[in-house]
Amino acid sequence: MNLYIEAIGFGVIAASSIALGAMGFTLQFGLTNVLNVGYGATMSFGAIVAYAAHLTGMSIWLALICGGIATSGLTLLSAKTLLRVYAKRGAALFEMAMVTFGIALIVEYAIASITENNTFSLTIAIEHTHALGPIRFTDVQLALVILAVVVFILLDGFLRLTKVGTALRATAVDPDLARASGIATGRIVTIAWLLSGFLCGLAGGVFTIDILTVNAFTGDSLLSLVIVAALMGTAGSVRGAALAALLLGIATQLVSAAGASGYASAVAYGVLAVVLLARPKSVQGGLVADRVQITV
Amino acid sequence: MSAFVSISLVYLAIYTLSAWSLNLQYGYAGIINFGWIVFQSIGAYVAATTALGSPTSGGFQTYIFGARLGFPLPLIMGTLAGAALALLLGLIILTRRIRPDFQAIIMLVVAIIAAEVVSTNTALFNGANGLSNVPQPFNGVMHLSYNNYQWFFVAFSFALCIIVYFGLEWICRSSWGRALRAMREDDILASHVGINVQALRIVVFVIGGAIAGFSGALLVEFLGTWSPDAWSFVESFVVFVSVYVGGRANNRGAIIGAFLVPVVFGTMPSFLPEFGYPGLSANLEWLVIAALWLTTFYLRPAGILPEGRFIARRTRAREQAPVMPPIAKQGSVA
């Protein structure tokens, strides 16, 4: 029994990086309708930048912020240059996803070429461990969970209480109506890309601190869980993404604890496939004609 | 040198079959099969296990339904396996109205789950190590040298490609092919003119799956090995790119796409002399393929050979026949 309670503890820790990623993903996806398959590659980018910043002697937390800012810049750059060009040419939803896939391959293999396919490992001194019943947290793990919770509260507050947040939600629901009522939607979309990129870099960094290794493909192992969480929690809903991430983190760790670690993520994907097939409301649309507007 | 050319040509044949399969599903029918590689891989696995014979106890590989069938049967079994999987997944996934990019995600997820299950469960197809020592067709009978056998396989796979090509062209130019394109352009309108969109979608998915399974079976007969490393989900992206580069809904374009993307940029660099650190050339390969995709999609969104204008033979005859004598221009002297 204790094994399973411990697994729940590990699940909460794993959920911190999934939740950060999923919140960024859902924010951007809900607003622009571009299914950003390149999110995994940019997470790797954030993780690598954070690692490099940590190498220069920066504290790991400051390095994490650095990774977030750098990823934010990269995301905005690729959105405003490449994605915008293809969106203006009238690329369909699926073609936009293919474009982000292409960008992802370029980012990932550029990193792999520069780092010569190396995997770097990270060492962080652990000072204290805390026990909560049978669950043991190290200082660092506790900090990661707190970071994710704080970011969630800030983001949710930002979306619900501030003017910019309200404008963001309005643009996500109906960009034309939002523009007609005086919202500078272009600026709102820029803000969404920046925020999403920042969270993406943060998620990559947090994931690296959690598993203590980083290479060009680190983000890929997290990407599928992030997409699963974002889509399960309804595209655009930060609360839904956070809750789904928590459930997924715990579920995958429970499956591992039950002795089927090879199937841990297969379970998560299975859940997603079922959710997508069983909840046609949130994913409905023309099979062929795209009736969803892309705003980049 | 001879081996380089012959191996590249066999790859060209197999990737052309792959591109045709996806072209039928995506180019003609608009089904976004982002898990395409699963259909190729099940064809390869089934062909391998039906050619290998029953697994010996204590042997180095374990797999299900082992049998030692004579030459054409493994290929046929692989084709049927691809079709059966397509029927199963088509009935589950394609019968619902789902946003196209979400449909792509579901297919992608299917591919990831399949890879994970096959690599974890060694009882299925020998897990992550994969199957090897698959016997090559006719090799025991004909006693050819290595090089000659390679060239024999080139001729064999090209002959099969030609058969598939004419079959596909016949399908795509028929009224059934026109129904496919109508469904791709607007499925609601197509159903209003009496096309059974659901059934059409599943049937075309099954045909595409069969060709995919066939290409996998041919590939495993040539390579002799098949493992999860060979079919990561990124491979589906490569086939999509070759369809886009060659031209959607154009079977001749698909040949060009298959030649350019997976053969020239995907396979040939592995014959180059080693340079830099190990793995650098593979990295550059992916960079080039991604860049190729982004540039062609920008410069020639419809591909190198865009979709042709299809006109039914009867309509064309009517267009060409002089229905009325040309009206004399005013003022002209009769």
XYZ file of C-alpha atoms in Angstrom:
630
model
C 0.000 0.000 0.000
C 2.797 2.370 0.952
C 4.225 1.818 -2.496
C 1.136 3.326 -4.042
C 1.026 6.266 -1.638
C 4.664 6.971 -2.507
C 3.749 6.740 -6.170
C 1.125 9.436 -5.634
C 3.867 11.639 -4.156
C 6.099 11.043 -7.178
C 3.107 11.696 -9.384
C 2.609 15.139 -7.848
C 6.267 15.951 -8.528
C 6.043 14.689 -12.100
C 2.842 16.677 -12.529
C 4.662 19.950 -11.810
C 6.508 19.932 -15.124
C 3.526 18.499 -17.031
C 1.264 21.200 -15.591
C 3.635 24.062 -16.458
C 3.938 22.772 -20.007
C 0.232 22.065 -20.399
C -0.773 25.524 -19.153
C 1.487 27.171 -21.712
C 0.328 24.835 -24.462
C -3.370 25.287 -23.805
C -3.056 29.077 -23.535
C -1.479 29.311 -26.972
C -3.579 26.588 -28.584
C -6.852 27.981 -27.280
C -6.024 31.403 -28.677
C -4.317 30.715 -32.003
C -5.699 27.257 -32.886
C -2.248 26.230 -34.073
C -1.519 22.739 -32.794
C 2.071 23.365 -31.813
C 3.794 19.996 -32.182
C 7.074 21.899 -31.933
C 6.416 22.508 -28.252
C 8.623 19.555 -27.261
C 11.600 20.923 -29.135
C 11.232 24.348 -27.543
C 11.014 22.673 -24.138
C 14.351 20.996 -24.894
C 15.695 24.404 -25.903
C 14.580 25.907 -22.580
C 16.142 23.014 -20.681
C 19.453 23.309 -22.548
C 19.602 27.091 -22.035
C 18.839 26.663 -18.333
C 21.573 24.031 -18.091
C 24.072 26.261 -19.889
C 23.183 29.194 -17.652
C 23.644 26.972 -14.600
C 27.098 25.965 -15.912
C 28.201 29.597 -15.899
C 27.694 29.584 -12.143
C 24.175 30.958 -11.953
C 21.896 29.542 -9.266
C 19.581 26.897 -10.676
C 16.469 28.977 -10.042
C 17.854 31.994 -11.869
C 18.951 29.687 -14.686
C 15.398 28.388 -14.903
C 14.100 31.927 -15.452
C 16.814 32.470 -18.094
C 15.656 29.355 -19.935
C 12.088 30.607 -19.783
C 12.956 34.018 -21.213
C 15.125 32.560 -23.992
C 12.369 30.108 -24.981
C 9.842 32.899 -24.892
C 11.949 34.801 -27.419
C 12.421 31.769 -29.670
C 8.701 30.972 -29.616
C 7.697 34.513 -30.508
C 10.309 34.648 -33.251
C 9.175 31.434 -34.926
C 5.515 32.389 -34.548
C 5.858 35.861 -35.984
C 8.119 34.838 -38.847
C 7.494 31.280 -40.037
C 4.026 30.510 -38.687
C 2.666 33.871 -39.754
C 3.955 33.435 -43.298
C 2.234 30.067 -43.688
C -0.946 31.198 -41.960
C -1.193 34.140 -44.355
C -0.909 31.732 -47.254
C -3.989 29.995 -45.973
C -2.409 26.825 -44.609
C -4.982 24.423 -43.169
C -5.015 23.400 -39.500
C -3.178 20.174 -40.153
C -0.648 21.889 -42.393
C 0.116 24.350 -39.604
C 0.783 21.397 -37.301
C 3.127 19.997 -39.972
C 4.913 23.358 -40.145
C 5.456 23.345 -36.384
C 6.736 19.777 -36.732
C 9.267 21.000 -39.286
C 10.359 23.814 -36.977
C 10.641 21.292 -34.150
C 12.943 19.062 -36.192
C 15.143 22.043 -37.067
C 15.397 23.228 -33.450
C 16.024 19.730 -32.079
C 18.593 18.613 -34.588
C 20.349 21.984 -34.472
C 20.715 21.509 -30.713
C 21.807 17.898 -31.248
C 24.409 18.999 -33.802
C 25.784 21.703 -31.536
C 25.880 19.506 -28.424
C 27.295 16.590 -30.490
C 24.457 14.283 -29.358
C 25.686 14.425 -25.768
C 23.495 13.927 -22.745
C 24.477 16.158 -19.865
C 23.786 15.332 -16.268
C 22.989 17.788 -13.574
C 23.989 17.559 -9.930
C 22.064 19.459 -7.318
C 23.029 19.216 -3.667
C 20.136 17.993 -1.542
C 20.120 19.539 1.893
C 16.957 18.322 3.555
C 14.295 15.749 3.010
C 10.771 16.212 4.257
C 8.470 13.374 5.114
C 4.739 13.527 4.673
C 3.520 10.181 5.897
C 5.306 7.628 3.745
C 5.993 10.215 1.013
C 9.455 11.759 1.019
C 10.201 15.047 -0.703
C 13.622 16.566 -1.145
C 14.013 20.324 -0.864
C 14.307 20.664 -4.596
C 11.260 18.550 -5.366
C 9.191 20.533 -2.896
C 10.374 23.744 -4.531
C 9.351 22.466 -7.966
C 5.851 21.641 -6.785
C 5.525 25.030 -5.071
C 6.779 26.748 -8.235
C 4.154 25.021 -10.351
C 1.387 25.900 -7.879
C 2.487 29.548 -7.686
C 2.649 29.847 -11.454
C -0.794 28.313 -11.743
C -2.296 30.760 -9.220
C -0.612 33.747 -10.878
C -1.704 32.704 -14.349
C -5.254 31.948 -13.337
C -5.462 35.258 -11.484
C -3.998 37.066 -14.474
C -6.582 35.555 -16.811
C -9.570 36.186 -14.515
C -8.790 39.455 -12.763
C -6.764 41.676 -15.080
C -7.904 43.537 -18.163
C -5.309 41.948 -20.414
C -6.341 38.517 -19.164
C -9.979 39.201 -19.938
C -8.995 40.437 -23.389
C -7.014 37.244 -23.881
C -9.992 35.074 -23.017
C -12.266 37.153 -25.231
C -9.897 36.804 -28.185
C -9.755 33.054 -27.654
C -13.534 32.783 -27.844
C -14.115 35.024 -30.865
C -11.245 36.996 -32.405
C -13.462 39.012 -34.750
C -15.850 40.103 -32.043
C -12.915 40.918 -29.770
C -11.381 43.127 -32.448
C -14.703 44.792 -33.103
C -15.048 45.683 -29.424
C -11.716 47.472 -29.423
C -9.222 44.831 -28.301
C -5.859 45.029 -30.037
C -5.919 41.319 -30.870
C -2.491 41.348 -32.520
C -0.906 42.490 -29.279
C -2.928 39.942 -27.307
C -1.694 37.120 -29.535
C 1.890 38.326 -29.043
C 1.383 38.250 -25.286
C -0.020 34.718 -25.520
C 2.981 33.468 -27.512
C 5.390 35.103 -25.053
C 3.610 33.657 -22.011
C 3.331 30.255 -23.621
C 7.017 30.281 -24.546
C 8.008 31.294 -21.036
C 5.963 28.493 -19.473
C 7.363 26.102 -22.072
C 10.956 26.941 -21.157
C 10.092 26.741 -17.474
C 8.541 23.308 -17.972
C 11.638 22.057 -19.786
C 13.889 23.354 -17.007
C 11.722 21.906 -14.257
C 11.622 18.548 -16.025
C 15.434 18.577 -16.246
C 15.799 19.377 -12.555
C 13.385 16.529 -11.842
C 15.142 13.856 -13.920
C 18.653 15.402 -13.658
C 19.691 14.778 -17.287
C 19.250 16.880 -20.400
C 19.823 16.423 -24.125
C 18.333 17.701 -27.371
C 15.335 15.375 -27.098
C 14.468 15.891 -23.426
C 11.311 17.788 -24.275
C 9.969 15.029 -26.509
C 9.410 12.630 -23.631
C 7.365 15.335 -21.931
C 5.562 16.591 -25.039
C 3.039 13.814 -25.384
C 2.007 14.102 -21.730
C 1.713 17.872 -22.118
C -0.535 17.560 -25.171
C -2.607 14.885 -23.457
C -3.113 17.121 -20.414
C -3.897 20.212 -22.496
C -6.457 18.455 -24.680
C -8.023 16.558 -21.779
C -8.532 19.798 -19.894
C -10.265 21.408 -22.912
C -8.146 23.609 -25.167
C -7.769 27.075 -23.682
C -8.628 26.203 -20.099
C -5.700 26.720 -17.725
C -7.559 25.186 -14.792
C -8.484 22.134 -16.841
C -4.887 21.713 -17.995
C -3.541 21.908 -14.454
C -6.060 19.399 -13.129
C -5.515 17.009 -16.027
C -1.741 17.273 -15.537
C -2.109 16.358 -11.867
C -4.270 13.348 -12.698
C -1.931 12.223 -15.466
C 1.178 12.565 -13.302
C -0.377 10.446 -10.575
C -1.852 7.920 -13.014
C 1.439 7.287 -14.831
C 3.329 6.858 -11.544
C 0.654 4.484 -10.207
C 0.948 2.342 -13.338
C 4.715 2.275 -12.877
C 4.294 1.320 -9.217
C 2.025 -1.529 -10.264
C 5.014 -2.956 -12.103
C 4.126 -2.000 -15.671
C 6.482 0.937 -16.095
C 6.819 0.165 -19.822
C 3.150 0.923 -20.263
C 3.036 4.083 -18.115
C 2.759 6.530 -20.967
C 0.770 4.121 -23.145
C -1.923 4.404 -20.468
C -1.803 8.182 -20.706
C -2.163 8.099 -24.485
C -4.944 5.572 -24.225
C -6.770 7.974 -21.904
C -6.296 10.761 -24.445
C -7.580 8.702 -27.348
C -10.645 7.781 -25.336
C -11.194 11.392 -24.249
C -10.884 12.696 -27.798
C -13.180 10.050 -29.203
C -15.734 10.245 -26.433
C -15.934 14.026 -26.087
C -16.844 15.095 -29.579
C -18.136 18.480 -28.339
C -14.716 19.869 -27.522
C -13.032 18.503 -30.615
C -15.792 18.676 -33.167
C -15.366 20.321 -36.514
C -15.531 19.614 -40.194
C -13.423 16.625 -41.108
C -12.305 18.267 -44.278
C -13.214 21.916 -44.529
C -11.491 23.852 -41.757
C -13.997 25.890 -39.908
C -11.622 26.940 -37.165
C -9.877 30.257 -37.535
C -6.108 30.459 -37.213
C -4.807 33.636 -35.598
C -1.055 33.971 -35.438
C 28.987 1.188 -56.069
C 26.685 -1.410 -57.579
C 25.348 -2.197 -54.118
C 24.768 1.503 -53.467
C 22.708 1.908 -56.634
C 20.723 -1.282 -56.190
C 19.933 -0.635 -52.519
C 18.858 2.937 -53.317
C 16.606 1.659 -56.084
C 14.915 -0.869 -53.801
C 14.373 1.902 -51.256
C 12.956 4.055 -54.027
C 10.443 1.330 -54.889
C 9.423 0.846 -51.260
C 9.149 4.539 -50.451
C 7.187 5.065 -53.659
C 4.695 2.444 -52.488
C 4.597 4.235 -49.124
C 3.980 7.600 -50.732
C 1.236 6.136 -52.939
C -0.467 4.615 -49.935
C -0.508 7.901 -48.046
C -1.307 9.820 -51.206
C -4.443 7.741 -51.665
C -5.496 8.314 -48.054
C -4.461 11.941 -47.676
C -3.966 13.335 -51.181
C -7.145 11.921 -52.676
C -9.415 11.296 -49.695
C -8.188 13.877 -47.183
C -7.738 11.414 -44.303
C -4.903 12.630 -42.106
C -3.175 9.389 -41.232
C -0.380 10.678 -39.038
C 0.170 7.172 -37.693
C 0.804 5.811 -41.162
C 3.978 4.040 -40.098
C 1.991 1.609 -37.921
C 0.390 0.095 -41.016
C 3.739 -0.384 -42.691
C 5.182 -1.880 -39.557
C 2.370 -4.380 -38.956
C 2.790 -5.539 -42.552
C 6.504 -5.987 -41.943
C 6.019 -7.861 -38.668
C 3.390 -10.205 -40.021
C 5.424 -10.932 -43.147
C 8.460 -11.601 -40.959
C 6.737 -13.975 -38.556
C 4.993 -15.869 -41.334
C 8.318 -16.360 -43.146
C 10.501 -17.147 -40.129
C 8.860 -20.385 -39.051
C 7.667 -21.196 -35.552
C 9.974 -19.819 -32.855
C 12.330 -22.442 -31.444
C 12.220 -22.713 -27.684
C 15.396 -21.188 -26.289
C 15.999 -19.405 -29.575
C 17.186 -15.818 -29.546
C 13.856 -14.330 -30.600
C 10.269 -14.831 -29.518
C 7.184 -13.899 -31.506
C 3.600 -14.876 -32.082
C 2.056 -16.911 -34.886
C 5.266 -18.153 -36.428
C 4.912 -20.075 -39.676
C 7.163 -20.883 -42.588
C 5.136 -20.018 -45.644
C 6.397 -20.083 -49.199
C 7.276 -16.953 -51.142
C 4.206 -14.962 -52.053
C 2.299 -15.815 -48.881
C 4.250 -13.638 -46.398
C 3.760 -10.647 -48.708
C 0.044 -11.383 -48.941
C -0.256 -11.894 -45.192
C 1.505 -8.564 -44.580
C -0.854 -6.808 -46.983
C -3.883 -8.371 -45.325
C -2.577 -7.391 -41.887
C -2.267 -3.765 -42.969
C -5.798 -3.860 -44.356
C -7.213 -5.500 -41.211
C -5.604 -2.944 -38.914
C -6.900 -0.137 -41.120
C -10.412 -1.588 -40.992
C -10.286 -1.819 -37.204
C -8.888 1.678 -36.636
C -11.046 3.157 -39.378
C -14.204 1.842 -37.770
C -13.179 3.340 -34.426
C -11.699 6.658 -35.505
C -13.026 7.651 -38.924
C -16.691 7.223 -38.114
C -16.681 10.323 -35.927
C -16.593 13.969 -36.821
C -13.359 15.228 -35.347
C -11.360 18.340 -36.105
C -8.659 17.418 -38.646
C -5.698 18.307 -36.463
C -7.189 16.346 -33.562
C -7.662 13.399 -35.881
C -3.964 13.687 -36.702
C -3.156 13.690 -32.998
C -5.226 10.548 -32.397
C -3.397 8.778 -35.215
C -0.069 9.968 -33.835
C -1.042 8.691 -30.403
C -1.948 5.307 -31.895
C 1.532 5.148 -33.429
C 3.223 6.036 -30.140
C 1.173 3.509 -28.146
C 1.873 0.778 -30.709
C 5.624 1.440 -30.618
C 5.627 1.417 -26.838
C 3.611 -1.798 -26.531
C 5.708 -3.618 -29.141
C 9.010 -2.552 -27.595
C 7.904 -3.469 -24.070
C 6.196 -6.774 -24.747
C 8.840 -9.216 -25.972
C 6.319 -12.021 -26.505
C 4.725 -10.100 -29.361
C 7.533 -9.360 -31.835
C 10.697 -9.824 -29.766
C 10.427 -6.387 -28.107
C 12.936 -3.630 -28.692
C 15.478 -5.981 -30.329
C 13.090 -6.721 -33.153
C 13.058 -9.649 -35.543
C 15.997 -10.663 -37.692
C 17.146 -13.393 -40.087
C 13.971 -13.128 -42.132
C 14.574 -15.322 -45.225
C 14.713 -13.461 -48.535
C 12.385 -14.690 -51.286
C 13.949 -17.074 -53.839
C 17.399 -16.639 -52.311
C 17.606 -20.294 -51.370
C 16.458 -21.427 -54.797
C 18.320 -19.249 -57.234
C 21.894 -19.309 -55.833
C 22.697 -15.793 -57.037
C 25.702 -13.817 -55.827
C 24.983 -10.982 -53.365
C 25.114 -8.286 -56.048
C 23.025 -10.197 -58.542
C 20.425 -10.930 -55.914
C 20.207 -7.203 -55.100
C 19.571 -6.449 -58.752
C 17.029 -9.251 -58.925
C 15.215 -7.621 -56.001
C 15.278 -4.263 -57.785
C 13.555 -5.797 -60.803
C 11.110 -7.686 -58.591
C 10.079 -4.609 -56.573
C 9.833 -2.409 -59.662
C 7.537 -4.937 -61.324
C 5.311 -4.886 -58.238
C 5.353 -1.074 -58.242
C 4.198 -0.956 -61.848
C 1.258 -3.240 -61.056
C 0.272 -1.094 -58.058
C 0.673 2.096 -60.114
C -1.763 0.996 -62.802
C -4.192 -0.243 -60.171
C -4.071 3.108 -58.390
C -4.411 5.144 -61.564
C -7.413 3.068 -62.541
C -8.985 3.626 -59.094
C -8.272 7.350 -59.015
C -9.573 8.034 -62.521
C -12.762 6.047 -62.037
C -15.987 7.571 -60.814
C -15.034 6.169 -57.422
C -11.878 8.299 -57.531
C -13.967 11.355 -58.340
C -16.132 10.565 -55.337
C -12.960 10.503 -53.211
C -11.947 13.960 -54.368
C -15.442 15.269 -53.870
C -15.360 13.974 -50.303
C -11.986 15.614 -49.719
C -13.196 18.994 -50.931
C -16.480 19.012 -49.014
C -17.757 15.935 -47.251
C -21.169 17.409 -46.488
C -21.793 18.396 -50.092
C -20.533 14.995 -51.257
C -22.994 13.206 -49.009
C -25.777 15.398 -50.407
C -25.133 14.183 -53.931
C -25.516 10.600 -52.775
C -21.974 9.561 -51.861
C -21.800 7.373 -48.786
C -18.996 9.323 -47.181
C -18.526 7.097 -44.128
C -18.208 3.897 -46.143
C -16.002 5.544 -48.750
C -13.668 6.873 -46.100
C -13.247 3.464 -44.475
C -12.777 1.620 -47.767
C -10.098 4.026 -48.963
C -8.419 3.822 -45.569
C -8.335 0.025 -45.874
C -6.874 0.135 -49.402
C -4.209 2.575 -48.246
C -3.515 0.387 -45.219
C -3.133 -2.649 -47.471
C -0.576 -0.874 -49.666
C 1.244 0.306 -46.540
C 1.313 -3.261 -45.179
C 2.534 -4.487 -48.552
C 5.375 -1.955 -48.603
C 6.381 -3.047 -45.102
C 6.312 -6.710 -46.087
C 8.502 -6.003 -49.112
C 10.879 -3.953 -46.973
C 11.318 -6.714 -44.391
C 11.863 -9.316 -47.126
C 14.660 -7.136 -48.429
C 16.254 -6.031 -45.152
C 15.757 -9.265 -43.240
C 15.268 -7.329 -39.978
C 12.591 -5.156 -38.435
C 12.623 -3.468 -35.019
C 10.850 -0.554 -33.277
C 13.788 1.708 -34.138
C 12.788 1.425 -37.797
C 9.325 2.815 -37.286
C 9.361 5.731 -34.884
C 6.437 8.093 -35.480
C 8.744 10.602 -37.200
C 8.849 8.272 -40.216
C 5.211 9.134 -40.940
C 6.293 12.762 -41.182
C 8.874 11.805 -43.813
C 6.219 10.083 -45.924
C 3.918 13.096 -45.538
C 6.717 15.379 -46.680
C 7.362 13.217 -49.737
C 3.663 13.398 -50.636
C 3.694 17.186 -50.216
C 6.949 17.688 -52.125
C 5.875 15.469 -55.014
C 2.371 16.849 -55.175
C -0.782 15.753 -53.416
C -3.246 13.641 -55.393
C -0.701 12.931 -58.097
C 0.757 9.433 -58.246
C 3.609 10.425 -60.550
C 4.450 13.297 -58.206
C 4.621 10.812 -55.347
C 7.439 8.997 -57.156
C 9.423 12.252 -57.369
C 8.687 12.994 -53.714
C 9.752 9.504 -52.660
C 12.942 9.883 -54.646
C 13.825 13.323 -53.283
C 12.903 13.099 -49.621
C 13.534 9.636 -48.168
C 15.963 8.325 -50.807
C 18.224 11.264 -51.691
C 18.179 12.982 -48.310
C 17.201 10.102 -46.038
C 19.089 7.041 -47.281
C 21.927 8.118 -49.520
C 23.831 10.143 -46.878
C 24.435 6.891 -44.970
C 26.694 5.840 -47.862
C 28.823 8.994 -47.537
C 32.211 8.660 -45.873
C 31.971 9.304 -42.137
C 32.657 12.898 -41.146
C 32.576 14.803 -37.872
C 31.448 13.006 -34.743
C 29.303 9.861 -35.071
C 25.706 10.796 -35.722
C 26.423 14.198 -37.260
C 25.343 13.140 -40.737
C 22.059 11.750 -39.371
C 21.421 15.073 -37.609
C 22.120 17.019 -40.782
C 19.818 14.673 -42.717
C 16.887 15.627 -40.496
C 17.759 19.313 -40.691
C 17.741 19.095 -44.482
C 14.447 17.177 -44.624
C 12.761 19.721 -42.316
C 14.150 22.635 -44.313
C 13.069 20.979 -47.550
C 9.535 20.622 -46.206
C 9.319 24.250 -45.073
C 10.713 25.625 -48.328
C 8.628 23.513 -50.704
C 5.503 24.248 -48.744
C 6.339 27.940 -49.085
C 7.463 28.017 -52.708
C 5.261 25.298 -54.223
C 2.384 24.577 -51.837
C 0.825 22.223 -54.383
C 4.043 20.243 -54.844
C 6.343 19.684 -57.810
C 3.629 18.013 -59.888
C 0.321 19.523 -58.765
C -2.926 17.611 -58.978
C -4.057 17.289 -62.578
C -7.478 18.237 -63.882
C -9.526 15.087 -64.090
C -12.350 15.038 -66.569
C -14.497 12.000 -67.068
C -14.108 10.504 -70.542
C -17.752 11.019 -71.407
C -17.663 14.687 -70.404
C -14.492 15.247 -72.366
C -16.050 13.727 -75.485
C -19.019 16.029 -75.094
C -16.752 19.068 -74.646
C -14.774 18.261 -77.744
C -17.694 17.435 -80.036
C -18.885 20.432 -82.030
C -22.383 20.823 -80.657
C -23.322 23.843 -82.719
C -21.663 25.353 -85.745
C -19.603 28.363 -84.696
C -21.625 31.533 -84.803
C -20.470 33.812 -87.548
C -19.177 37.111 -86.294
C -21.243 40.132 -87.168
C -20.043 41.882 -90.230
C -18.179 38.902 -91.562
C -18.861 37.900 -95.065
C -20.502 34.537 -95.368
